[in-house]
C-alpha cells in the first residue's frame, strides 16, 4: 500500500466526471480497467509503469515544468495540465513515483527558437509543384477508395496489395500512408472494420478547384498537429518539431512522418525553407492558396478527342471535369493528361449512373475537336449491350432477366457464379443472395448487368459507397468505469482508507502499527502481526506482550505497515 495514493484518491473522488474523463484518456487508461474504487484508481495511476508512460508523452513545455517541480520550483503555466494528469498534487508537489521517474531522465536541451528561413524563388516553385502533384494524388487515392475499399493491416498501415494498386495510379508506396493520414485528418476518408472508405465530403472535395482542395488539406493538417508542436493557432518552426516531446522515444519517428506530410503539401520546401503560403499557416492565419496558385499550371476545361479512342488534355483538366471523365476512361498513370476509352471503362461509367445520352452530351461539350465517329460508335455499342442483363431485388431474394436467352443459359452454368446459386425459373434466374451482391458478381464476370428497381429504372451504385453514420468516438468512453467508482465512493474517506490498509496488512501477513483510542480519550500504539479481519475487529499478535489481541476497528485511529512478510 502506498501512502501517497490516499491524497490522490481523495482528489479523484472530488473531481468532476469530465475531469476524470480527461485524466483517464490522457493517461491511456483502459475503459474496462478492473478498479472498484478511487483507491484502486489512485494506486494504478501511481504505479511506476503508468507514471513512466505519462511522463514520456509530455510535450516540451510541460516536461520542462515537471523537471522544475521535481527540483523544487513552481510549474508555472503547466501547473494545471500536470495536475489534470495526476502528476502533481493540489499543492503543486510531485508524487514520489513521478519524482523517481523524472530523476532518471535526460535534461531537456534548449531549442533553436528561430523562425524558418524564407524559400528562394526556385525552392518556392518546387514546393508549389510538389503541392500540385500531391493534390492530384489525393484525388487518385479517393477515387481508388471509391472503386474499392483500401484494406489495412492490423498495424494500421495499408496492405501491400493496396499500395501496389495505388502505385499503378502513380502514388509512391512510401507516400500512400502519409496521404491517407492527411485525408483522414481532412475527413475525406474514414476507417471502418480495417477498411478505408471515402466520406460524403470526399465527393464534394473532388469537385473543387486546386486552390480550394489544397486549402482544405493544409488547414486540416494544421488542425491535426499534436499540441507539442502547436503555437497558438499556428505551429512551431519545423526545426523544433523533432524535440517537441523530449522524453518520448517514439516521437522522433512520428516527427519525421509529420515533416514528410508537410513536404507533400508544399508547406516545407525541399531545402527545409518556408514558402510564403506556409508562413501564414504557421503564424495562425487562415490558409491562402493565392500565392501558391501563381506557381501551378492553369487548369483547362477542354480536351482533344481523337480517332484512336484517346483524349489528350492540353493541361491539367479542371477537377470536376477530370473526375467525371475518369469515370469513363482508362488513364495512363505516367501522363495524367492522357486518357483512353475502352468498352470496359465506358461500362464502368454506365454502372455508376451514366447513360448513352449523358456520355455523348458530356464528351461533345468537353471536346475541342467534336465527337469522333469511332468513339461515338463505341459509346453506342457499349450502352446497348449494357442493358442486356437486368438485376433486381424480389420478394424472396434476387431476380436476373435478359432478352437474350443464351445469356441466361450461360450465366446459369457459369462456374464462377456458382456461389450465387442461380436457379432457372420461367426463363429467368433467381437467387437468395442480395441483389447488389449478385449484380457485382455479374459485373466482375464481364456480363452486361444493370441493377434496376421494382419499376425497372436503373439504379446507380458503387462497390464502395461513402462511409455512413457518425465517425467512431476519437477516444474511449469511461462512463461505466466512473459510475462504478462513484458507486463505491463512501462518505468517510478516512474510514475507507483505514479499512483498506488493514485489509492489505492482513493479506500480506504484515507487521502493522495501529493507533488505538482508549476510553479515557488518550491513544496508544500497538505493534501487531496482523492475522485476520472480520466482524468489525482486527486480530493479531502483540509483539511487545507476546499475546493475541482482538481490536474493534472503530477504536483504531490510524494504521501503518512497517514490515510486509506475506
Coordinates of C-alpha atoms in Angstrom, one line a residue:
X1 CA 0.0 0.0 0.0
X2 CA 1.4 3.4 -1.0
X3 CA 0.6 6.1 1.5
X4 CA 0.7 8.8 -1.3
X5 CA -2.2 7.1 -3.0
X6 CA -4.6 8.3 -0.4
X7 CA -4.5 12.0 -1.2
X8 CA -4.8 11.2 -4.9
X9 CA -7.8 9.0 -4.2
X10 CA -9.4 11.9 -2.3
X11 CA -8.7 14.3 -5.2
X12 CA -10.1 11.8 -7.7
X13 CA -13.3 11.4 -5.7
X14 CA -13.8 15.2 -5.6
X15 CA -13.1 15.6 -9.3
X16 CA -15.9 16.0 -11.8
X17 CA -16.8 13.3 -14.3
X18 CA -15.5 15.5 -17.1
X19 CA -12.1 15.9 -15.3
X20 CA -11.9 12.2 -14.8
X21 CA -12.7 11.5 -18.4
X22 CA -9.8 13.8 -19.5
X23 CA -7.5 12.3 -16.9
X24 CA -8.2 8.7 -17.9
X25 CA -7.9 9.5 -21.6
X26 CA -4.7 11.4 -21.1
X27 CA -3.2 8.6 -19.0
X28 CA -4.2 5.9 -21.5
X29 CA -6.5 4.1 -19.0
X30 CA -8.5 1.2 -20.5
X31 CA -12.3 1.7 -20.1
X32 CA -12.5 -1.9 -18.8
X33 CA -10.0 -1.3 -16.0
X34 CA -10.8 -3.6 -13.1
X35 CA -10.9 -0.8 -10.5
X36 CA -13.5 -1.0 -7.7
X37 CA -13.0 2.3 -6.0
X38 CA -10.9 5.5 -6.2
X39 CA -8.2 3.9 -4.1
X40 CA -7.7 1.3 -6.8
X41 CA -7.6 4.1 -9.4
X42 CA -5.0 6.1 -7.4
X43 CA -2.7 3.2 -6.9
X44 CA -2.9 2.3 -10.6
X45 CA -2.2 5.8 -11.7
X46 CA 0.8 6.0 -9.4
X47 CA 2.1 2.7 -10.5
X48 CA 5.7 3.3 -11.8
X49 CA 4.9 1.9 -15.2
X50 CA 1.9 4.1 -15.6
X51 CA 3.8 7.1 -14.5
X52 CA 6.6 6.3 -16.9
X53 CA 4.1 6.2 -19.8
X54 CA 2.5 9.5 -18.8
X55 CA 5.8 11.4 -18.2
X56 CA 7.2 10.1 -21.6
X57 CA 4.3 11.7 -23.5
X58 CA 4.6 15.2 -22.1
X59 CA 5.3 18.0 -24.6
X60 CA 8.5 20.0 -24.1
X61 CA 6.9 22.8 -22.1
X62 CA 5.2 20.5 -19.6
X63 CA 8.2 18.2 -19.4
X64 CA 10.5 21.1 -18.5
X65 CA 7.9 22.4 -16.0
X66 CA 7.7 18.9 -14.3
X67 CA 11.5 18.8 -14.1
X68 CA 11.5 22.2 -12.3
X69 CA 8.8 20.9 -9.9
X70 CA 11.0 17.9 -9.1
X71 CA 13.8 20.3 -8.5
X72 CA 11.7 22.3 -6.0
X73 CA 10.5 25.1 -8.3
X74 CA 7.0 26.1 -9.4
X75 CA 5.3 24.5 -12.5
X76 CA 4.2 27.9 -13.9
X77 CA 1.7 27.8 -16.8
X78 CA 1.9 24.0 -16.9
X79 CA 0.6 23.5 -13.4
X80 CA -3.0 23.0 -14.4
X81 CA -2.1 20.4 -17.1
X82 CA 0.2 18.5 -14.8
X83 CA -2.4 18.4 -12.1
X84 CA -5.0 17.2 -14.6
X85 CA -2.8 14.3 -15.4
X86 CA -2.3 13.4 -11.7
X87 CA 1.4 14.0 -11.9
X88 CA 1.4 16.6 -9.2
X89 CA -0.9 17.1 -6.2
X90 CA -3.1 20.1 -5.4
X91 CA -0.2 21.8 -3.7
X92 CA 1.9 21.6 -6.8
X93 CA 4.2 18.9 -5.5
X94 CA 5.1 15.8 -7.5
X95 CA 4.0 12.4 -6.3
X96 CA 7.0 10.2 -5.2
X97 CA 6.8 7.8 -8.3
X98 CA 6.8 10.9 -10.5
X99 CA 9.9 12.2 -8.8
X100 CA 11.6 8.8 -9.3
X101 CA 10.7 8.8 -13.0
X102 CA 11.9 12.3 -13.8
X103 CA 15.1 11.9 -11.8
X104 CA 16.2 9.2 -14.2
X105 CA 15.6 11.2 -17.4
X106 CA 18.0 13.3 -19.5
X107 CA 17.9 17.0 -19.1
X108 CA 15.8 19.0 -21.7
X109 CA 18.1 20.8 -24.1
X110 CA 17.1 24.3 -25.3
X111 CA 15.6 24.7 -28.8
X112 CA 16.7 27.0 -31.6
X113 CA 13.6 29.1 -31.3
X114 CA 14.2 30.8 -34.6
X115 CA 11.7 31.4 -37.4
X116 CA 12.3 29.3 -40.6
X117 CA 14.2 30.8 -43.5
X118 CA 12.0 32.1 -46.3
X119 CA 12.2 30.0 -49.5
X120 CA 14.1 31.2 -52.6
X121 CA 12.1 31.6 -55.9
X122 CA 13.4 28.2 -57.1
X123 CA 12.6 26.4 -53.8
X124 CA 9.2 28.1 -53.8
X125 CA 8.4 26.8 -57.3
X126 CA 9.5 23.3 -56.4
X127 CA 7.3 23.3 -53.3
X128 CA 4.3 24.5 -55.4
X129 CA 5.0 21.8 -57.9
X130 CA 5.0 19.2 -55.1
X131 CA 1.8 20.6 -53.6
X132 CA 0.1 20.5 -57.0
X133 CA 1.2 16.9 -57.6
X134 CA 0.1 15.8 -54.1
X135 CA -3.4 17.2 -54.5
X136 CA -3.7 15.2 -57.7
X137 CA -2.5 12.1 -55.9
X138 CA -5.2 12.7 -53.2
X139 CA -7.8 12.6 -56.0
X140 CA -6.3 9.3 -57.2
X141 CA -6.5 7.9 -53.7
X142 CA -10.1 8.9 -53.1
X143 CA -11.2 7.6 -56.5
X144 CA -9.4 4.3 -55.8
X145 CA -11.1 4.0 -52.4
X146 CA -14.5 4.8 -54.1
X147 CA -13.9 2.0 -56.5
X148 CA -13.0 -0.5 -53.8
X149 CA -12.2 0.0 -50.0
X150 CA -8.5 0.2 -49.1
X151 CA -7.6 -2.6 -46.7
X152 CA -5.5 -2.0 -43.7
X153 CA -3.2 -4.4 -41.8
X154 CA -3.6 -4.9 -38.0
X155 CA -0.8 -2.4 -37.5
X156 CA -3.0 0.3 -39.2
X157 CA -0.9 0.7 -42.4
X158 CA -2.1 0.0 -45.9
X159 CA -1.8 -3.6 -47.0
X160 CA 0.9 -4.4 -49.6
X161 CA -1.7 -5.2 -52.2
X162 CA -3.4 -1.8 -51.8
X163 CA 0.0 0.0 -52.1
X164 CA 0.6 -1.9 -55.3
X165 CA -2.9 -0.8 -56.6
X166 CA -2.1 2.8 -55.7
X167 CA 1.3 2.6 -57.3
X168 CA -0.3 1.8 -60.6
X169 CA -2.1 5.2 -60.3
X170 CA 1.3 7.0 -59.7
X171 CA 1.2 7.1 -55.9
X172 CA 4.5 6.2 -54.4
X173 CA 4.3 3.4 -51.9
X174 CA 6.2 5.4 -49.3
X175 CA 3.7 8.2 -49.6
X176 CA 0.5 6.2 -49.6
X177 CA 0.0 6.0 -45.8
X178 CA 1.0 9.7 -45.4
X179 CA -1.6 10.7 -47.9
X180 CA -4.2 8.5 -46.2
X181 CA -3.4 10.2 -42.8
X182 CA -3.9 13.7 -44.2
X183 CA -7.1 12.6 -45.9
X184 CA -8.4 11.2 -42.6
X185 CA -7.5 14.5 -40.8
X186 CA -9.5 16.3 -43.5
X187 CA -12.5 13.9 -43.0
X188 CA -12.2 12.8 -46.6
X189 CA -11.8 9.1 -45.6
X190 CA -12.9 7.1 -42.6
X191 CA -11.7 3.7 -41.4
X192 CA -14.4 1.1 -40.7
X193 CA -13.6 -2.5 -39.9
X194 CA -10.0 -2.0 -41.1
X195 CA -11.2 -0.7 -44.5
X196 CA -10.6 2.9 -45.7
X197 CA -13.8 4.3 -47.3
X198 CA -14.3 7.8 -48.8
X199 CA -16.8 10.0 -46.9
X200 CA -19.6 12.1 -48.4
X201 CA -17.3 15.1 -48.1
X202 CA -14.8 13.4 -50.4
X203 CA -17.3 13.7 -53.3
X204 CA -17.6 17.4 -52.7
X205 CA -13.8 17.8 -52.4
X206 CA -13.3 16.0 -55.7
X207 CA -15.3 18.7 -57.5
X208 CA -13.3 21.6 -56.1
X209 CA -10.6 23.5 -58.0
X210 CA -7.0 23.0 -57.0
X211 CA -6.8 26.1 -54.7
X212 CA -9.8 25.0 -52.6
X213 CA -8.6 21.4 -52.5
X214 CA -5.2 22.4 -51.2
X215 CA -6.7 24.9 -48.7
X216 CA -8.8 22.3 -47.0
X217 CA -5.9 19.8 -46.8
X218 CA -3.5 22.3 -45.4
X219 CA -5.9 23.6 -42.8
X220 CA -6.8 20.1 -41.7
X221 CA -3.1 19.2 -41.4
X222 CA -2.5 22.1 -39.1
X223 CA -5.6 21.3 -37.0
X224 CA -4.4 17.7 -36.5
X225 CA -0.9 18.6 -35.3
X226 CA 0.0 17.4 -31.8
X227 CA -0.2 20.0 -29.1
X228 CA 3.5 19.8 -28.5
X229 CA 4.3 21.5 -31.9
X230 CA 1.4 23.9 -31.8
X231 CA 1.9 27.6 -31.1
X232 CA -1.4 29.3 -30.6
X233 CA -3.3 28.8 -33.8
X234 CA -0.2 28.0 -35.7
X235 CA 2.8 25.8 -35.3
X236 CA 6.4 25.9 -34.1
X237 CA 9.3 26.2 -36.6
X238 CA 9.7 22.8 -38.2
X239 CA 13.3 22.7 -37.0
X240 CA 11.9 22.4 -33.4
X241 CA 9.5 19.6 -34.2
X242 CA 11.9 16.8 -33.5
X243 CA 12.4 17.8 -29.9
X244 CA 8.8 18.6 -29.1
X245 CA 8.4 15.5 -26.9
X246 CA 11.9 15.1 -25.4
X247 CA 11.1 12.1 -23.2
X248 CA 9.2 10.1 -25.8
X249 CA 11.4 7.6 -27.6
X250 CA 8.8 7.1 -30.4
X251 CA 8.4 10.8 -31.1
X252 CA 11.4 11.3 -33.5
X253 CA 9.9 8.8 -35.9
X254 CA 6.5 10.4 -35.7
X255 CA 8.0 13.9 -36.3
X256 CA 9.6 12.6 -39.5
X257 CA 6.2 11.5 -40.7
X258 CA 4.8 15.0 -40.0
X259 CA 7.8 16.6 -41.8
X260 CA 7.1 14.3 -44.8
X261 CA 3.4 15.2 -44.9
X262 CA 4.3 18.9 -44.7
X263 CA 6.7 18.5 -47.6
X264 CA 4.0 16.7 -49.6
X265 CA 1.6 19.6 -49.1
X266 CA 4.3 22.1 -50.1
X267 CA 4.4 23.6 -46.6
X268 CA 8.2 22.9 -46.3
X269 CA 10.4 23.2 -49.3
X270 CA 12.9 20.5 -50.2
X271 CA 15.8 22.6 -48.7
X272 CA 13.9 23.0 -45.4
X273 CA 13.0 26.6 -46.1
X274 CA 9.4 28.1 -45.8
X275 CA 7.2 29.2 -48.7
X276 CA 5.1 32.3 -48.3
X277 CA 1.8 30.4 -48.1
X278 CA 3.2 28.2 -45.3
X279 CA 4.3 31.2 -43.2
X280 CA 0.7 32.3 -42.9
X281 CA -0.4 29.0 -41.6
X282 CA 2.5 28.8 -39.1
X283 CA 1.6 32.2 -37.8
X284 CA -2.0 31.1 -37.2
X285 CA -3.6 32.9 -40.1
X286 CA -6.1 31.4 -42.5
X287 CA -4.8 29.3 -45.4
X288 CA -4.4 31.3 -48.6
X289 CA -3.7 29.5 -51.8
X290 CA -3.4 32.6 -53.9
X291 CA 0.4 32.9 -53.6
X292 CA 0.7 29.1 -54.3
X293 CA -1.7 29.3 -57.3
X294 CA 0.7 31.6 -59.1
X295 CA 3.2 28.8 -59.4
X296 CA 1.0 26.0 -60.6
X297 CA -0.3 25.2 -64.1
X298 CA -3.5 26.8 -65.3
X299 CA -6.4 24.3 -65.3
X300 CA -8.2 23.8 -68.7
X301 CA -11.8 22.9 -69.5
X302 CA -11.4 21.2 -72.9
X303 CA -9.7 18.1 -74.3
X304 CA -8.8 16.8 -77.7
X305 CA -10.8 13.6 -78.6
X306 CA -9.0 11.5 -81.2
X307 CA -10.0 8.8 -83.6
X308 CA -7.8 6.3 -81.8
X309 CA -10.2 6.4 -78.8
X310 CA -7.9 8.6 -76.7
X311 CA -8.3 12.0 -75.2
X312 CA -5.4 14.5 -74.6
X313 CA -5.8 17.5 -72.3
X314 CA -3.6 20.5 -73.2
X315 CA -3.0 21.0 -69.5
X316 CA -4.4 19.8 -66.1
X317 CA -8.1 19.4 -66.5
X318 CA -10.5 21.2 -64.1
X319 CA -11.0 18.7 -61.3
X320 CA -14.8 18.4 -61.7
X321 CA -14.4 17.6 -65.4
X322 CA -11.4 15.3 -64.7
X323 CA -13.3 13.3 -62.1
X324 CA -16.2 12.7 -64.5
X325 CA -14.0 11.9 -67.4
X326 CA -12.0 9.5 -65.4
X327 CA -15.2 7.6 -64.7
X328 CA -15.4 6.8 -68.4
X329 CA -11.8 6.1 -69.3
X330 CA -8.6 4.3 -68.5
X331 CA -5.9 6.7 -67.6
X332 CA -2.2 6.5 -68.4
X333 CA -0.6 6.7 -65.0
X334 CA 2.6 8.1 -66.4
X335 CA 0.7 11.0 -68.1
X336 CA -2.1 12.5 -66.1
X337 CA -3.5 14.4 -69.1
X338 CA -3.8 11.3 -71.3
X339 CA -6.9 9.2 -71.3
X340 CA -8.1 6.1 -73.3
X341 CA -11.7 4.9 -73.9
X342 CA -12.5 1.2 -73.8
X343 CA -15.7 -0.8 -73.6
X344 CA -14.8 -1.7 -70.0
X345 CA -14.2 1.9 -69.0
X346 CA -17.5 3.1 -70.6
X347 CA -19.3 0.2 -68.9
X348 CA -17.9 1.4 -65.6
X349 CA -19.4 4.8 -66.2
X350 CA -22.8 3.2 -67.1
X351 CA -22.6 1.2 -63.9
X352 CA -22.3 4.4 -61.9
X353 CA -25.3 6.1 -63.5
X354 CA -24.2 7.5 -66.9
X355 CA -26.4 6.9 -69.9
X356 CA -25.6 6.9 -73.6
X357 CA -27.2 10.4 -73.9
X358 CA -25.3 11.8 -70.9
X359 CA -22.0 10.5 -72.1
X360 CA -22.4 11.9 -75.6
X361 CA -23.6 15.2 -74.3
X362 CA -20.6 15.5 -71.8
X363 CA -18.0 14.5 -74.4
X364 CA -19.3 16.8 -77.1
X365 CA -19.2 19.8 -74.7
X366 CA -15.7 18.8 -73.5
X367 CA -14.1 18.2 -76.9
X368 CA -12.2 20.8 -78.9
X369 CA -12.4 18.5 -81.9
X370 CA -16.0 17.2 -81.8
X371 CA -17.0 13.6 -81.1
X372 CA -15.0 11.3 -83.4
X373 CA -17.1 8.6 -85.1
X374 CA -15.2 5.6 -83.7
X375 CA -15.8 6.9 -80.1
X376 CA -19.5 7.6 -80.8
X377 CA -19.9 4.1 -82.1
X378 CA -18.1 2.5 -79.1
X379 CA -20.4 4.5 -76.7
X380 CA -23.5 3.4 -78.6
X381 CA -22.5 -0.3 -78.7
X382 CA -21.4 -0.4 -75.1
X383 CA -24.7 1.3 -73.9
X384 CA -26.8 -1.1 -76.0
X385 CA -25.0 -4.2 -74.6
X386 CA -25.0 -2.8 -71.0
X387 CA -28.8 -3.2 -70.6
X388 CA -29.0 -6.8 -71.7
X389 CA -29.0 -8.3 -68.2
X390 CA -31.2 -6.8 -65.5
X391 CA -30.9 -7.5 -61.8
X392 CA -33.4 -6.5 -59.1
X393 CA -34.5 -7.4 -55.6
X394 CA -37.5 -9.7 -55.5
X395 CA -39.7 -10.9 -52.7
X396 CA -37.5 -14.0 -51.9
X397 CA -34.1 -12.7 -53.0
X398 CA -32.9 -11.6 -56.4
X399 CA -34.2 -12.0 -60.0
X400 CA -32.0 -11.9 -63.1
X401 CA -33.6 -11.4 -66.6
X402 CA -32.4 -10.9 -70.1
X403 CA -33.8 -10.6 -73.6
X404 CA -31.0 -12.8 -74.7
X405 CA -32.0 -16.4 -73.7
X406 CA -28.4 -17.5 -74.5
X407 CA -27.1 -15.2 -71.8
X408 CA -29.5 -16.6 -69.3
X409 CA -28.4 -20.1 -70.1
X410 CA -24.7 -19.1 -70.0
X411 CA -25.0 -17.5 -66.6
X412 CA -26.9 -20.4 -65.2
X413 CA -24.0 -22.8 -65.9
X414 CA -21.1 -20.4 -65.3
X415 CA -18.9 -22.0 -62.6
X416 CA -17.6 -18.6 -61.4
X417 CA -21.2 -17.7 -60.4
X418 CA -21.8 -20.9 -58.6
X419 CA -21.7 -19.3 -55.1
X420 CA -24.8 -17.2 -56.1
X421 CA -26.8 -20.5 -56.5
X422 CA -28.6 -19.1 -59.6
X423 CA -31.7 -21.2 -60.3
X424 CA -33.5 -21.2 -63.7
X425 CA -37.2 -20.3 -63.3
X426 CA -39.6 -19.4 -66.2
X427 CA -36.8 -18.0 -68.4
X428 CA -35.2 -16.1 -65.6
X429 CA -32.6 -16.8 -62.9
X430 CA -33.3 -16.4 -59.2
X431 CA -31.1 -16.3 -56.2
X432 CA -31.4 -15.9 -52.4
X433 CA -28.3 -13.7 -52.4
X434 CA -28.7 -10.0 -52.1
X435 CA -29.3 -8.1 -55.4
X436 CA -26.3 -5.8 -55.1
X437 CA -24.0 -8.9 -54.4
X438 CA -25.4 -10.7 -57.5
X439 CA -25.0 -7.6 -59.6
X440 CA -21.4 -7.0 -58.7
X441 CA -20.6 -10.7 -59.3
X442 CA -22.1 -10.5 -62.8
X443 CA -20.1 -7.3 -63.5
X444 CA -16.9 -8.9 -62.3
X445 CA -17.7 -11.9 -64.6
X446 CA -18.0 -9.4 -67.5
X447 CA -21.7 -9.8 -68.1
X448 CA -23.6 -6.6 -69.2
X449 CA -25.6 -6.3 -66.0
X450 CA -27.7 -3.4 -64.8
X451 CA -29.2 -3.0 -61.4
X452 CA -32.8 -1.8 -61.5
X453 CA -35.5 -1.1 -59.0
X454 CA -39.0 -2.6 -58.9
X455 CA -40.2 -0.2 -61.7
X456 CA -37.3 -1.2 -64.0
X457 CA -35.5 2.1 -63.5
X458 CA -31.6 1.7 -63.5
X459 CA -30.1 2.3 -60.1
X460 CA -26.7 3.9 -59.7
X461 CA -24.5 2.0 -57.3
X462 CA -20.9 1.9 -56.3
X463 CA -18.9 -1.1 -55.0
X464 CA -17.5 1.1 -52.1
X465 CA -20.2 3.6 -51.1
X466 CA -19.3 6.5 -48.9
X467 CA -18.8 5.9 -45.3
X468 CA -22.1 6.5 -43.4
X469 CA -23.0 7.3 -39.9
X470 CA -21.2 9.3 -37.4
X471 CA -17.4 8.7 -37.0
X472 CA -16.4 6.5 -34.2
X473 CA -15.5 8.4 -31.0
X474 CA -12.0 9.7 -31.1
X475 CA -11.2 8.1 -27.7
X476 CA -12.6 5.5 -25.3
X477 CA -15.6 6.2 -23.1
X478 CA -15.2 6.0 -19.4
X479 CA -18.8 6.5 -18.2
X480 CA -19.2 2.9 -17.0
X481 CA -15.9 2.9 -15.1
X482 CA -16.6 6.3 -13.5
X483 CA -20.1 5.1 -12.4
X484 CA -18.6 2.1 -10.8
X485 CA -16.0 4.2 -8.9
X486 CA -18.7 6.6 -7.8
X487 CA -20.9 3.7 -6.6
X488 CA -18.2 2.6 -4.2
X489 CA -17.4 6.1 -3.0
X490 CA -18.2 6.2 0.7
X491 CA -18.9 9.4 2.7
X492 CA -15.9 8.9 5.0
X493 CA -12.6 8.7 3.1
X494 CA -10.6 8.3 6.3
X495 CA -12.6 5.2 7.3
X496 CA -12.4 3.8 3.9
X497 CA -8.6 4.3 3.7
X498 CA -8.2 2.7 7.2
X499 CA -10.2 -0.4 6.1
X500 CA -8.1 -0.7 3.0
X501 CA -4.8 -0.5 5.0
X502 CA -6.0 -3.1 7.5
X503 CA -7.1 -5.4 4.7
X504 CA -3.7 -5.1 3.0
X505 CA -1.9 -5.8 6.3
X506 CA -3.9 -9.0 6.8
X507 CA -3.5 -10.1 3.2
X508 CA 0.3 -9.6 3.4
X509 CA 0.6 -11.1 7.0
X510 CA 2.3 -7.8 7.7
X511 CA 3.5 -6.1 10.9
X512 CA 1.4 -3.1 11.4
X513 CA 1.5 -0.2 13.9
X514 CA -2.0 0.8 15.0
X515 CA -3.0 3.8 17.0
X516 CA -5.9 2.8 19.3
X517 CA -8.2 5.2 21.0
X518 CA -8.7 4.5 24.7
X519 CA -11.9 5.0 26.8
X520 CA -10.3 7.9 28.7
X521 CA -9.6 9.8 25.4
X522 CA -5.9 9.0 25.2
X523 CA -4.4 6.9 22.5
X524 CA -1.9 4.0 22.5
X525 CA 0.2 2.5 19.8
X526 CA 0.4 -1.3 19.4
X527 CA 2.6 -3.3 17.0
X528 CA 0.7 -6.3 15.7
X529 CA 1.4 -9.2 13.4
X530 CA -1.9 -8.9 11.5
X531 CA -3.7 -12.2 11.1
X532 CA -7.4 -11.6 10.5
X533 CA -10.1 -9.0 9.9
X534 CA -13.8 -9.6 10.2
X535 CA -16.9 -8.7 12.1
X536 CA -15.5 -5.2 12.6
X537 CA -12.4 -6.5 14.5
X538 CA -8.7 -6.8 13.8
X539 CA -6.8 -9.8 15.1
X540 CA -3.1 -10.1 15.5
X541 CA -0.2 -11.0 17.9
X542 CA 1.1 -8.1 20.0
X543 CA 4.8 -8.3 19.6
X544 CA 5.6 -6.5 22.9
X545 CA 3.3 -8.5 25.1
X546 CA 3.5 -11.7 23.0
X547 CA -0.3 -12.2 23.2
X548 CA -3.1 -12.4 20.7
X549 CA -5.3 -9.3 20.6
X550 CA -8.6 -8.5 19.0
X551 CA -9.2 -4.8 18.5
X552 CA -12.5 -3.1 17.4
X553 CA -11.8 -1.4 14.1
X554 CA -13.9 1.5 15.4
X555 CA -11.3 2.1 18.0
X556 CA -8.4 2.2 15.6
X557 CA -7.5 5.8 14.6
X558 CA -4.7 5.0 12.1
X559 CA -2.5 2.2 10.9
X560 CA 0.7 1.9 9.0
X561 CA 2.5 -1.1 7.7
X562 CA 6.1 -1.4 8.9
X563 CA 7.0 -4.9 7.6
X564 CA 5.3 -7.0 5.0
X565 CA 6.1 -10.6 5.3
X566 CA 3.4 -12.2 3.1

